[in-house]
Coordinates of C-alpha atoms and ligand atoms in Angstrom, one line a residue:
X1 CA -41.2 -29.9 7.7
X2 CA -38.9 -30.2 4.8
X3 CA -41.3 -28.5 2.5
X4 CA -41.4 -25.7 5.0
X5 CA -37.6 -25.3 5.5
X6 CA -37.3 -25.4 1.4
X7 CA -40.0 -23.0 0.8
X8 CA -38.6 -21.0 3.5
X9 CA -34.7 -21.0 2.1
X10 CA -36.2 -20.2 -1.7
X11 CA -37.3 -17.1 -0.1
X12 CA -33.9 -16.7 2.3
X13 CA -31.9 -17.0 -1.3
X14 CA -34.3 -13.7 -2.5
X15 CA -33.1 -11.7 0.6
X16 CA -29.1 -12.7 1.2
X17 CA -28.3 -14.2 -2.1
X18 CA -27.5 -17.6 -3.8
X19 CA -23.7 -17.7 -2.4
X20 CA -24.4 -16.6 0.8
X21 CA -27.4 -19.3 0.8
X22 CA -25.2 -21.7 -0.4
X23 CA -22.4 -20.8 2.0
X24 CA -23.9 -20.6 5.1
X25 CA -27.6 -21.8 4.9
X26 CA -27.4 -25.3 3.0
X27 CA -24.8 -26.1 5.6
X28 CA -27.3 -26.6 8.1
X29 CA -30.3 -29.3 8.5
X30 CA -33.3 -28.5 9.9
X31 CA -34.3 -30.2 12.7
X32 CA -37.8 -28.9 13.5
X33 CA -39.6 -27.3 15.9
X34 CA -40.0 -26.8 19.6
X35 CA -43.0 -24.3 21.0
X36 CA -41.5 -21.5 19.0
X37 CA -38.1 -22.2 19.0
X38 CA -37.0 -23.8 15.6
X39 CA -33.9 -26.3 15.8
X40 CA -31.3 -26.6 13.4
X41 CA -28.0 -28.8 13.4
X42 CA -25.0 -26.7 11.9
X43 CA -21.4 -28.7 10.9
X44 CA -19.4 -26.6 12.8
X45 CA -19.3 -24.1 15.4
X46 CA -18.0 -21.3 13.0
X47 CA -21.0 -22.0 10.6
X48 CA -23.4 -21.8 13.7
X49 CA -22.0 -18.8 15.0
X50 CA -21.9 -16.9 11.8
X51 CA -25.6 -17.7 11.2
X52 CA -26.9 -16.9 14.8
X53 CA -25.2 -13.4 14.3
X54 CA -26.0 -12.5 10.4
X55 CA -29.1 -14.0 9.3
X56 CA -31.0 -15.5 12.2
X57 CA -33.8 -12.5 11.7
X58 CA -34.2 -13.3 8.1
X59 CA -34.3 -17.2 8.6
X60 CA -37.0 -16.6 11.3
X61 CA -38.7 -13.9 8.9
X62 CA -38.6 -17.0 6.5
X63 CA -39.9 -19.4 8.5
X64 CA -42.6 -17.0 9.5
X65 CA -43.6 -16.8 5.9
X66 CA -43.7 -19.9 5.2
X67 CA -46.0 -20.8 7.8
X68 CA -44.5 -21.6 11.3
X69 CA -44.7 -19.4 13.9
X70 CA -41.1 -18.9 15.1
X71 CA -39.8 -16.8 17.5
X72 CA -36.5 -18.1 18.3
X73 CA -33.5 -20.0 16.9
X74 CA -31.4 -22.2 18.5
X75 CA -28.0 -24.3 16.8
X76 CA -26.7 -27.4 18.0
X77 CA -23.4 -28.2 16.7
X78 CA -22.6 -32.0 14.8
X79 CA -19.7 -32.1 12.9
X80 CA -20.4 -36.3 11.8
X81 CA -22.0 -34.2 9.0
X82 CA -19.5 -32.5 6.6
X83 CA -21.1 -30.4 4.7
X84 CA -19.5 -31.1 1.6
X85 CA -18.9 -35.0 -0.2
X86 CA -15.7 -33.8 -1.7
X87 CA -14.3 -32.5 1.2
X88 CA -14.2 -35.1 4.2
X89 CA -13.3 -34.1 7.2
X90 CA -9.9 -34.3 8.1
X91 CA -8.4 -33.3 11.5
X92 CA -5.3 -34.6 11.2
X93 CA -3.2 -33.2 8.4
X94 CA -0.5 -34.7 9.7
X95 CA -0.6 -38.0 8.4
X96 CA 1.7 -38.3 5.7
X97 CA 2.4 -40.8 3.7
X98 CA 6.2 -42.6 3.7
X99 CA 7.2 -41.1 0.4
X100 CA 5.7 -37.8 2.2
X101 CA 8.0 -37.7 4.8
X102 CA 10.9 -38.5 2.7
X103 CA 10.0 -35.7 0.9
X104 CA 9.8 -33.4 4.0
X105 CA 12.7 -31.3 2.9
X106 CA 11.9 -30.0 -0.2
X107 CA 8.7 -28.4 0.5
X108 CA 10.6 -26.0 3.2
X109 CA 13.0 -25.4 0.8
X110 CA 10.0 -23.7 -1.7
X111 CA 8.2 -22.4 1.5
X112 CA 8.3 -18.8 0.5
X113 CA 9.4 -17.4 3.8
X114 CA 7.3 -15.4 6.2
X115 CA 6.8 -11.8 7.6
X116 CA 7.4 -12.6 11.2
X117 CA 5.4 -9.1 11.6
X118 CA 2.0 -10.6 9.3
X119 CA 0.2 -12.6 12.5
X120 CA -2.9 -12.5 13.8
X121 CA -1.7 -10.4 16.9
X122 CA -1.0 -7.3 14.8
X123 CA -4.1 -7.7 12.6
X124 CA -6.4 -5.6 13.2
X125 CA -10.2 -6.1 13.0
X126 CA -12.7 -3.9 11.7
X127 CA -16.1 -4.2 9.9
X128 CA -14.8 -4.7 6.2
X129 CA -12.1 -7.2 7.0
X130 CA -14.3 -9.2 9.8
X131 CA -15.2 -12.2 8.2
X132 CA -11.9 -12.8 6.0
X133 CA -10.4 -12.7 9.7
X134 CA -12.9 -14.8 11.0
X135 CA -12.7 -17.4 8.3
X136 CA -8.4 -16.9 8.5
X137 CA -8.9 -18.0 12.0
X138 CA -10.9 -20.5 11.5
X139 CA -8.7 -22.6 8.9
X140 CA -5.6 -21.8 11.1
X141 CA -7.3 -23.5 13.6
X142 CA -7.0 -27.1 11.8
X143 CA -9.4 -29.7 12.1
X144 CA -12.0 -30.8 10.3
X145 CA -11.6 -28.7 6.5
X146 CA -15.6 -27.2 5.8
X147 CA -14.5 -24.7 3.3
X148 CA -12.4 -25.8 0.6
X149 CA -10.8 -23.5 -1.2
X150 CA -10.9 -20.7 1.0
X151 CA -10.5 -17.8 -1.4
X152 CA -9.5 -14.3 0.1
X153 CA -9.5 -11.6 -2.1
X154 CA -9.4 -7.5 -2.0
X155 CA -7.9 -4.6 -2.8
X156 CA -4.0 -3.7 -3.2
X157 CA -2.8 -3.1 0.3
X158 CA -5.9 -4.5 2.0
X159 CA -4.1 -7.0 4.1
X160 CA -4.4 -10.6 2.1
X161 CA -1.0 -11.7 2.3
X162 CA -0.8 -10.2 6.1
X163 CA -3.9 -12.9 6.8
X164 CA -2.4 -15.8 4.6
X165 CA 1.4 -14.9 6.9
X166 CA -1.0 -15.3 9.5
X167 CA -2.7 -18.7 8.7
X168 CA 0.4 -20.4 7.9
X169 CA 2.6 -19.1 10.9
X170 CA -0.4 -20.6 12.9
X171 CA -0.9 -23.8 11.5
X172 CA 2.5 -24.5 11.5
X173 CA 2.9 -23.6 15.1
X174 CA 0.0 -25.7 15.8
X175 CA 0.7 -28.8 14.4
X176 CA 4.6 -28.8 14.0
X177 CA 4.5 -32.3 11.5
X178 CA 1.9 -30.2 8.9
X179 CA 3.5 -29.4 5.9
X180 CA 2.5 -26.2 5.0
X181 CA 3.1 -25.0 1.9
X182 CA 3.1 -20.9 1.1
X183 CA 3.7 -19.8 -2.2
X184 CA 2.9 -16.8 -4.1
X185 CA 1.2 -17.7 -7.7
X186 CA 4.5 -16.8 -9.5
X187 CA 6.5 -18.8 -7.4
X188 CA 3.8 -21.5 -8.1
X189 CA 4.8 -20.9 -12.0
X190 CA 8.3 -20.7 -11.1
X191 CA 9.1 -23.9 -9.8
X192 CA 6.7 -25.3 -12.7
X193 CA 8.7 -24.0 -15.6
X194 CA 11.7 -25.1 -13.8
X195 CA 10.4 -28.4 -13.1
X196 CA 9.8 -28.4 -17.0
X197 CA 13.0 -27.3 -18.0
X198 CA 14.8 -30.0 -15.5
X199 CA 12.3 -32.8 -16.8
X200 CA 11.7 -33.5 -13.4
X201 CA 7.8 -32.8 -13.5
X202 CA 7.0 -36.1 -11.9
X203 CA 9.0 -35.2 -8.5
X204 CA 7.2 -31.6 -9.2
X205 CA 3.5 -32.9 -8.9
X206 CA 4.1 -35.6 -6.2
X207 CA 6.1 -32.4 -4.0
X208 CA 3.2 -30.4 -4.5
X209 CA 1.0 -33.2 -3.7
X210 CA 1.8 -34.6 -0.9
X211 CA 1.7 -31.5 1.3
X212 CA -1.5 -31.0 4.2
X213 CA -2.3 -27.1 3.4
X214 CA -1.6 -25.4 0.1
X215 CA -1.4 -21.6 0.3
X216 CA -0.7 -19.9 -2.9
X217 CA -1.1 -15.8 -3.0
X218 CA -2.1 -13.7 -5.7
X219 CA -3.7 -16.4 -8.4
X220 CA -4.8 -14.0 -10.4
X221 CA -1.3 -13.9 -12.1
X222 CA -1.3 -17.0 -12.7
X223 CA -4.8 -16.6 -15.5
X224 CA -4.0 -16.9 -18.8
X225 CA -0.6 -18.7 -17.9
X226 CA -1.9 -22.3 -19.8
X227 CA 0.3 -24.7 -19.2
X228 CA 0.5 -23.1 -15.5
X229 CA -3.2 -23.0 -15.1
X230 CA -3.5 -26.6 -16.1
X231 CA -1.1 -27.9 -13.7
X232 CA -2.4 -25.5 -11.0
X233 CA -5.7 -27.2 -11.7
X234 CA -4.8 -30.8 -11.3
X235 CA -2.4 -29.9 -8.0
X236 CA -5.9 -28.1 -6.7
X237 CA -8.5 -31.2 -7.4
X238 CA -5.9 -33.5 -6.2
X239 CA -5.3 -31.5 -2.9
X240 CA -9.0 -31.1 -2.9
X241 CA -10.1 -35.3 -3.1
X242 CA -7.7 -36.0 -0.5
X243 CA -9.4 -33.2 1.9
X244 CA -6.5 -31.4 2.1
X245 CA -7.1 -27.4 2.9
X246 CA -6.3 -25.0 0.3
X247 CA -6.1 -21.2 0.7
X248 CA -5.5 -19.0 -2.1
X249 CA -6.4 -14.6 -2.2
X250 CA -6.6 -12.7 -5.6
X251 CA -6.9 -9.2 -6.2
X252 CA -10.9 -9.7 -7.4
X253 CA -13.5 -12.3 -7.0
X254 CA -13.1 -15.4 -8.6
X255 CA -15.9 -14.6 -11.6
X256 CA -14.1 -11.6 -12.3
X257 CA -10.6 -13.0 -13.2
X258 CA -10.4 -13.0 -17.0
X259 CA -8.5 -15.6 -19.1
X260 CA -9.4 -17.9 -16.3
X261 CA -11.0 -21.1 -17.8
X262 CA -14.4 -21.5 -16.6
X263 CA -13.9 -25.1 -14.9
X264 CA -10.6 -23.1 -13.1
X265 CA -13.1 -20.1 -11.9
X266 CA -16.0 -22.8 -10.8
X267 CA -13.7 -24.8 -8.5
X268 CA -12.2 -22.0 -6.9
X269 CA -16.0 -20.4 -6.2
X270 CA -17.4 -24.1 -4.3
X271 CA -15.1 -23.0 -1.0
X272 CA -15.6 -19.9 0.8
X273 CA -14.9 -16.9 -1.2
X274 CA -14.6 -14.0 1.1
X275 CA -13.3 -10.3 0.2
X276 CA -11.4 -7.3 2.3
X277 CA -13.1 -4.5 1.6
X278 CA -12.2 -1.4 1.7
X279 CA -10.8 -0.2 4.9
X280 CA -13.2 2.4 6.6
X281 CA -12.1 5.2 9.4
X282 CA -12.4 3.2 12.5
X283 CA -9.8 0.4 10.8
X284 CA -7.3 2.7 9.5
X285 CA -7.5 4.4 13.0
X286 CA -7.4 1.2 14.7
X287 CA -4.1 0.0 12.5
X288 CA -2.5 3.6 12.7
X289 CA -3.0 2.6 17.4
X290 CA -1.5 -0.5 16.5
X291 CA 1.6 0.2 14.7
X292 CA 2.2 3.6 16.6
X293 CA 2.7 0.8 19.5
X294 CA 5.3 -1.1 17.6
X295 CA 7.2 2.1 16.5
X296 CA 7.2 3.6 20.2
X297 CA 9.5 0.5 21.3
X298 CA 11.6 1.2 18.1
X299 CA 12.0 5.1 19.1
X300 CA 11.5 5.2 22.7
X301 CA 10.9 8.5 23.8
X302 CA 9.2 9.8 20.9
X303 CA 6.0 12.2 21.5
X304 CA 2.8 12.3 18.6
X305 CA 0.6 14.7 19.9
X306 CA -2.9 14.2 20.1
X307 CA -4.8 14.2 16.9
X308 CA -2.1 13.3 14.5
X309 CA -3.3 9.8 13.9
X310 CA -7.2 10.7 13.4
X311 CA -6.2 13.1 10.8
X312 CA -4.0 10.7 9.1
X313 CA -6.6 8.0 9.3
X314 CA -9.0 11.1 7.7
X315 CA -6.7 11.3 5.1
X316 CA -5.0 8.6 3.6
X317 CA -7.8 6.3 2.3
X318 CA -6.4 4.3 -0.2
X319 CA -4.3 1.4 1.0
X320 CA -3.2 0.3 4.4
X321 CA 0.5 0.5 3.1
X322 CA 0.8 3.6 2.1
X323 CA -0.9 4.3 5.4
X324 CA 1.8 2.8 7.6
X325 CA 4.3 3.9 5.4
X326 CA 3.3 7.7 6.1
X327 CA 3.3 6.7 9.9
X328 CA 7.0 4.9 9.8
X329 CA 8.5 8.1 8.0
X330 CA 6.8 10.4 10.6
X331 CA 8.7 8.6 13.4
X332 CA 12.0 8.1 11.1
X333 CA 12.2 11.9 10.8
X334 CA 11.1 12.9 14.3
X335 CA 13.8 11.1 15.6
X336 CA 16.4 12.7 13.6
X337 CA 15.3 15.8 13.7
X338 CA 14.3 15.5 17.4
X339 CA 11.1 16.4 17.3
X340 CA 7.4 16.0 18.5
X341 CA 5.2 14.3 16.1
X342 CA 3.1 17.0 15.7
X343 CA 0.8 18.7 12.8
X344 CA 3.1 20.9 11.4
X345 CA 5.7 18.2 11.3
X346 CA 3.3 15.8 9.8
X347 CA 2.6 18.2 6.7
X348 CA 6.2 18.9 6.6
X349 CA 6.7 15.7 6.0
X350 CA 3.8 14.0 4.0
X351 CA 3.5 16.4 2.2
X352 CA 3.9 14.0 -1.3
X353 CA 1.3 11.4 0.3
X354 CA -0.8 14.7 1.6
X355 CA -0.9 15.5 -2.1
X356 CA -1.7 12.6 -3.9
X357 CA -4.8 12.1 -1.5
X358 CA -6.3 15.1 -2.1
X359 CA -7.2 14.4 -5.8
X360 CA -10.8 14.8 -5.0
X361 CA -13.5 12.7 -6.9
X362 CA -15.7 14.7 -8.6
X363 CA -19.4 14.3 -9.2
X364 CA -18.9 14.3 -12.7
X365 CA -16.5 11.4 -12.8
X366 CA -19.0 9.2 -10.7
X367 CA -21.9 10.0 -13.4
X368 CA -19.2 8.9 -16.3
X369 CA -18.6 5.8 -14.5
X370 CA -22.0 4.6 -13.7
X371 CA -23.3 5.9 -17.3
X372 CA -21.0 3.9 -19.2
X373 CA -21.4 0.7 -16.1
X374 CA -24.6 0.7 -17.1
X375 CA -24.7 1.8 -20.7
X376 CA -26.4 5.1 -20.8
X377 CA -26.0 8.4 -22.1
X378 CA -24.1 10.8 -19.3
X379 CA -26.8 13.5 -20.4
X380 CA -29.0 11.2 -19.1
X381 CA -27.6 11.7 -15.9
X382 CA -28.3 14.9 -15.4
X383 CA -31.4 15.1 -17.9
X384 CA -35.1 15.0 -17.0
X385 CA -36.0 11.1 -18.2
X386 CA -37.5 9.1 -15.4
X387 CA -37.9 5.5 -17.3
X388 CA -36.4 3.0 -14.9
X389 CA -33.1 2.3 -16.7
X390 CA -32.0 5.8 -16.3
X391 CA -33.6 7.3 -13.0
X392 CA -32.2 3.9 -10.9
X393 CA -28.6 4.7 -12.6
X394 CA -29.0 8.0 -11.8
X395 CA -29.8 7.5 -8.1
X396 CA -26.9 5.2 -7.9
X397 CA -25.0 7.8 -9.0
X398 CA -26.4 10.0 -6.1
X399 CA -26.2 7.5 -3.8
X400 CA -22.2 7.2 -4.5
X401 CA -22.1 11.0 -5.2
X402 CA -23.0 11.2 -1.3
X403 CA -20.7 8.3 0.1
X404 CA -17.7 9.1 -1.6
X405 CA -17.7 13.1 -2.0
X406 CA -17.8 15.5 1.2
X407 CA -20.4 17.6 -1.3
X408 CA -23.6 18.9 0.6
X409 CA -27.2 17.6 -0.4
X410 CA -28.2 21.1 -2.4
X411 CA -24.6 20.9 -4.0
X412 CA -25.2 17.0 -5.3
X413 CA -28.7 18.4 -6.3
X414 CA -27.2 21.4 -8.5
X415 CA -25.1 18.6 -10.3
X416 CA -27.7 16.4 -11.3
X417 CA -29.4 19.0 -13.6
X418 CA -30.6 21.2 -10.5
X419 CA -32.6 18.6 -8.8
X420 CA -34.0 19.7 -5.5
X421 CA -31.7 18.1 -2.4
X422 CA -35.1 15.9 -1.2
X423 CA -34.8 14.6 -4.8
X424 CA -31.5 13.5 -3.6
X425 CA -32.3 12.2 -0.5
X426 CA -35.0 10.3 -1.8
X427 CA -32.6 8.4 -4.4
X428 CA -29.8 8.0 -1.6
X429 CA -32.2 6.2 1.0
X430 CA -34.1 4.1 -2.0
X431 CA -30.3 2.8 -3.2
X432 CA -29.8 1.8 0.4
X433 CA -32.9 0.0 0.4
X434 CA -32.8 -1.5 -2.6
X435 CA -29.2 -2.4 -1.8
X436 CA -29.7 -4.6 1.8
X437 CA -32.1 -7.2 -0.3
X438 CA -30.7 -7.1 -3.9
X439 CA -27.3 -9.2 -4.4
X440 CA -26.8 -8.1 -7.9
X441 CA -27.3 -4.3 -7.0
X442 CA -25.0 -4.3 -3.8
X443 CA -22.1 -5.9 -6.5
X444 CA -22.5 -3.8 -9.4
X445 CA -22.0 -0.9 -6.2
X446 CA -19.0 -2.3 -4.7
X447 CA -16.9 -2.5 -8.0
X448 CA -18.0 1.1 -9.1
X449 CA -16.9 2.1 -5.8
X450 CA -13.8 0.4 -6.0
X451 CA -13.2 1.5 -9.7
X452 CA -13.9 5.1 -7.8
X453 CA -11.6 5.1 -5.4
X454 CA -8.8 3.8 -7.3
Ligands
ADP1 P1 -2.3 -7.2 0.1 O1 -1.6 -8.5 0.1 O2 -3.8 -7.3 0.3 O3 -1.9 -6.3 -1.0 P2 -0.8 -6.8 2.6 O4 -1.3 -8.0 3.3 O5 0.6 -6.9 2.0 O6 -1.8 -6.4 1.4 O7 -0.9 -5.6 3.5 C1 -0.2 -4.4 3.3 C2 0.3 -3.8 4.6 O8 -0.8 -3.4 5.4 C3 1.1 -4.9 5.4 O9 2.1 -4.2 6.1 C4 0.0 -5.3 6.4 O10 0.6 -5.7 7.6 C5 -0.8 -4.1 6.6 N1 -2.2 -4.4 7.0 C6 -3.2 -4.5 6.1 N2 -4.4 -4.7 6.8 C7 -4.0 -4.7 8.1 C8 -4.8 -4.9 9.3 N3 -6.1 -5.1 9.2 N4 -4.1 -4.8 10.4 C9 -2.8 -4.5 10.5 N5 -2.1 -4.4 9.4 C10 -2.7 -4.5 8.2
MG2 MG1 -0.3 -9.4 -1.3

């Protein structure tokens, strides 16, 4: 049975990926089959749930391949089993020791405060921020600690320090004796340097040890920051052996954070490393509903006629702030001027925000970008060559020439050297295929979209 479940996640890591394998498939044991229902024991109910609703069809498909006929799953939930040695389980972060509790002052004195508005209640939940919500809830919850660090990262604007507001108003609702500490990376550094300065480095590392959740924001900052780094490091693997839950967000993935030492990045990628991506039209739509609640009971009374918030959600793609910034000056100046929130108003206002949107992508600055991402010649591009390494570039570049442009099929074609559109089509659907299944490929398109879009 083992054989089969190893044979059967060496073909799982092919489809979904080493870190999503390592994440949420070697989590679970394998309990073996009934009829055609396979059994499996998962550490928590999180894990379980995740699994059951991502990758149940390609665990069966697995199975199925590796010789068992299975035609259904089924989780049973055991938490005795953590899934990791250096993170035991630890539901009560409460327990502190005496000099702990001594030291409870401090630690809300270096609290960085928090946005009473950031909580889970105004966050709003669409496809590219669902699992760093899921996984925000889940540590706010408490209990036992499965991921350790969890590592959130996305974006400007994409709503990390909203979700890390969110875990550490919860937790400390929750469990009133927890000292949770929130910090942002340069406060981290801060206090450090101060602590170096004052010589009082000793009552520095035993402040920041003795606390049950560490949440530090934006890390990146503190790369290529030594003596900072170093210290952050120890604080970490100390947090870390006593099972104490660490949260920490970044604006990229850990990998991709230069001047951080290697041993640094490889801690921080053993937790959960989750990203926000970029917000699509439902989401902005959905966080545009939200706040235009929160302003009515600021300006009650004020109309926005219908449509106002689609097109907004249409047009301002690139971060959530600027998005709700557009929507609090809307209402600021239609109650002054005493007006309806309607389209003309909105132009009248936005019309700076309007403007700075509409610098359209064009197809030739996604061909740049992917030639030089993958090292050939832009002629290439557009040229005849069909070797591999420059017709699977080029259908990327088709493939993001049709995502992130509103340019028609025959007008992508004209631009790749007068390519028929079913040429197009052809690369577009083969990059999504190709995509689903390979890790690597799905990656190298997320950053050149990001790069894109910024
Ligand atoms: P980041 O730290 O990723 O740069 P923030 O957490 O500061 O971004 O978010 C920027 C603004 O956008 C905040 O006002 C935040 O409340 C809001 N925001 C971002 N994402 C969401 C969301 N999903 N729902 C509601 N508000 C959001
Ligand atoms: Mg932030």
């Amino acid at each position: 049975m083992n054989d089969i479940w190893g044979q059967a996640q060496e073909s799982l890591a092919a489809h979904i990926g080493k870190h999503n394998l390592t994440t949420w498939i070697a989590p679970l044991t394998f309990q073996g089959t009934e009829g055609h229902c396979a059994n499996f024991a998962a550490p928590t109910r999180f894990i379980s749930d995740w699994v059951r609703r991502h990758y149940a069809e390609q665990i069966q498909a697995a199975l199925n391949a590796a010789g068992l006929e299975v035609r259904q799953l089924a989780f049973t939930v055991s938490p005795q089993q953590p899934p990791r040695a250096d993170a035991p389980a630890d539901d009560a972060p409460a327990k502190t020791s005496p000099a702990a509790s001594r030291r409870a002052a401090p630690v809300d004195d270096i609290s960085a405060p928090l946005d009473s508005r950031f909580t889970f209640d105004n966050f709003v939940v669409g496809k590219p921020n669902e699992l760093a919500h899921a996984a925000a809830r889940r540590v706010a919850e408490g209990g036992p600690v499965t991921f350790n660090p969890l590592f959130l990262y996305g974006g400007v604007g994409l709503g990390k320090t909203h979700l890390m507001h969110a875990i550490a108003a919860e937790m400390r609702a929750r469990q009133p004796e927890a000292r949770v500490l929130y910090l942002s990376a340069e406060q981290f550094m801060y206090r450090f340097v101060q602590a170096l300065r004052d010589r009082a480095i000793m009552d520095f590392k035993e402040m920041f040890r003795t606390v049950s959740v560490l949440m530090v924001d934006d890390v990146q900052f503190i790369a290529g920051k030594n003596s900072t780094q170093e210290e952050f490091f120890h604080t970490f693997n100390a947090l870390v052996d006593q099972g104490k839950q660490i949260v920490l967000s970044a604006d990229r993935a850990p990998g991709e954070i230069k001047e951080m030492e290697e041993r640094v990045k490889s801690r921080l990628q053993c937790g959960l490393v989750v990203d926000l991506h970029p917000t699509d039209y439902e989401l902005r739509l959905g966080i545009l509903q939200n706040k235009t609640d929160l302003l009515r009971a600021q300006y009650p009374g004020l109309q926005i006629a219908t449509g106002v918030l689609e097109f907004l959600a249409h047009r301002i793609t690139s971060n959530v702030r600027v998005l709700e910034g557009a929507l609090q000056r809307l209402f600021a100046f239609a109650s002054l001027v005493g007006r309806e929130i309607d389209m003309d108003l909105t132009h009248d206002c936005l019309i700076d925000i309007l403007r700075s949107s509409d610098k359209k992508l064009s197809i030739e600055d996604i061909q740049r970008r992917v030639a030089e991402h993958y090292n050939i010649k832009l002629a290439d591009m557009v040229g005849p060559r069909r070797t591999r390494t420059v017709a699977r570039p080029r259908q990327i570049a088709m493939y993001l020439a049709k995502q992130l442009t509103t340019r028609s099929l025959p007008e992508i074609g004209r631009r790749f050297g007068g390519r028929d559109h079913t040429t197009i089509m052809h690369g577009v659907r083969k990059i999504e295929e190709l995509a689903a299944d390979d890790h690597g490929l799905a990656e190298d398109i997320r950053l050149l979209r990001r790069a894109l879009e910024n």
